Amino acid sequence: MIRLDVRHDPCVRRQCEESAITLVSLGDEVGATAVMGIAAALVELTANSE
């Protein structure tokens, strides 16, 4: 967790606010990502399901 105190008026009392943030990497390394997917399977059944 990173807490940033950014305000222009130091006399204002603190207010807590939740919001989304974006982390930006300044390096040139590409991270590995997982690829999620569903594979279709071919299933052959006999008349008696044997």
PDB file of C-alpha atoms in Angstrom:
ATOM      1  CA  MET A   1       0.000   0.000   0.000  1.00  0.00           C
ATOM      2  CA  ILE A   2       1.280   3.446  -0.887  1.00  0.00           C
ATOM      3  CA  ARG A   3      -0.171   6.484   0.844  1.00  0.00           C
ATOM      4  CA  LEU A   4       0.253   9.817  -0.908  1.00  0.00           C
ATOM      5  CA  ASP A   5      -0.587  13.113   0.769  1.00  0.00           C
ATOM      6  CA  VAL A   6      -1.308  15.525  -2.082  1.00  0.00           C
ATOM      7  CA  ARG A   7      -3.174  18.710  -1.255  1.00  0.00           C
ATOM      8  CA  HIS A   8      -2.891  22.411  -1.876  1.00  0.00           C
ATOM      9  CA  ASP A   9      -4.323  23.688   1.427  1.00  0.00           C
ATOM     10  CA  PRO A  10      -2.564  22.375   4.557  1.00  0.00           C
ATOM     11  CA  CYS A  11      -5.354  23.700   6.845  1.00  0.00           C
ATOM     12  CA  VAL A  12      -7.962  21.271   5.496  1.00  0.00           C
ATOM     13  CA  ARG A  13      -8.538  18.239   7.690  1.00  0.00           C
ATOM     14  CA  ARG A  14      -7.746  14.829   6.222  1.00  0.00           C
ATOM     15  CA  GLN A  15     -10.345  12.962   4.222  1.00  0.00           C
ATOM     16  CA  CYS A  16      -9.873   9.357   3.196  1.00  0.00           C
ATOM     17  CA  GLU A  17     -10.859   8.506  -0.371  1.00  0.00           C
ATOM     18  CA  GLU A  18     -10.485   5.202  -2.211  1.00  0.00           C
ATOM     19  CA  SER A  19      -9.800   5.196  -5.934  1.00  0.00           C
ATOM     20  CA  ALA A  20      -8.051   3.147  -8.587  1.00  0.00           C
ATOM     21  CA  ILE A  21      -4.430   3.851  -9.442  1.00  0.00           C
ATOM     22  CA  THR A  22      -2.157   2.832 -12.288  1.00  0.00           C
ATOM     23  CA  LEU A  23       1.409   1.671 -11.724  1.00  0.00           C
ATOM     24  CA  VAL A  24       3.773   2.572 -14.558  1.00  0.00           C
ATOM     25  CA  SER A  25       7.090   0.809 -15.075  1.00  0.00           C
ATOM     26  CA  LEU A  26       9.962   2.852 -16.458  1.00  0.00           C
ATOM     27  CA  GLY A  27      12.004  -0.230 -17.379  1.00  0.00           C
ATOM     28  CA  ASP A  28      12.088  -1.985 -20.729  1.00  0.00           C
ATOM     29  CA  GLU A  29      11.542  -5.544 -19.473  1.00  0.00           C
ATOM     30  CA  VAL A  30       8.349  -7.263 -20.550  1.00  0.00           C
ATOM     31  CA  GLY A  31       6.697  -9.231 -17.771  1.00  0.00           C
ATOM     32  CA  ALA A  32       5.202 -12.658 -18.341  1.00  0.00           C
ATOM     33  CA  THR A  33       1.421 -12.803 -18.375  1.00  0.00           C
ATOM     34  CA  ALA A  34      -0.869 -15.781 -18.081  1.00  0.00           C
ATOM     35  CA  VAL A  35      -3.187 -16.457 -20.990  1.00  0.00           C
ATOM     36  CA  MET A  36      -6.528 -17.883 -19.990  1.00  0.00           C
ATOM     37  CA  GLY A  37      -8.603 -19.816 -22.462  1.00  0.00           C
ATOM     38  CA  ILE A  38     -10.918 -22.743 -22.987  1.00  0.00           C
ATOM     39  CA  ALA A  39      -9.936 -25.571 -25.292  1.00  0.00           C
ATOM     40  CA  ALA A  40     -12.590 -27.570 -27.102  1.00  0.00           C
ATOM     41  CA  ALA A  41     -12.303 -31.338 -26.879  1.00  0.00           C
ATOM     42  CA  LEU A  42     -13.640 -33.856 -29.384  1.00  0.00           C
ATOM     43  CA  VAL A  43     -15.620 -36.546 -27.614  1.00  0.00           C
ATOM     44  CA  GLU A  44     -16.943 -39.610 -29.393  1.00  0.00           C
ATOM     45  CA  LEU A  45     -19.597 -41.692 -27.660  1.00  0.00           C
ATOM     46  CA  THR A  46     -20.885 -45.050 -28.764  1.00  0.00           C
ATOM     47  CA  ALA A  47     -24.568 -45.902 -28.808  1.00  0.00           C
ATOM     48  CA  ASN A  48     -24.232 -47.654 -25.425  1.00  0.00           C
ATOM     49  CA  SER A  49     -21.762 -45.095 -23.986  1.00  0.00           C
ATOM     50  CA  GLU A  50     -19.022 -47.710 -23.694  1.00  0.00           C
TER      51      GLU A  50
END
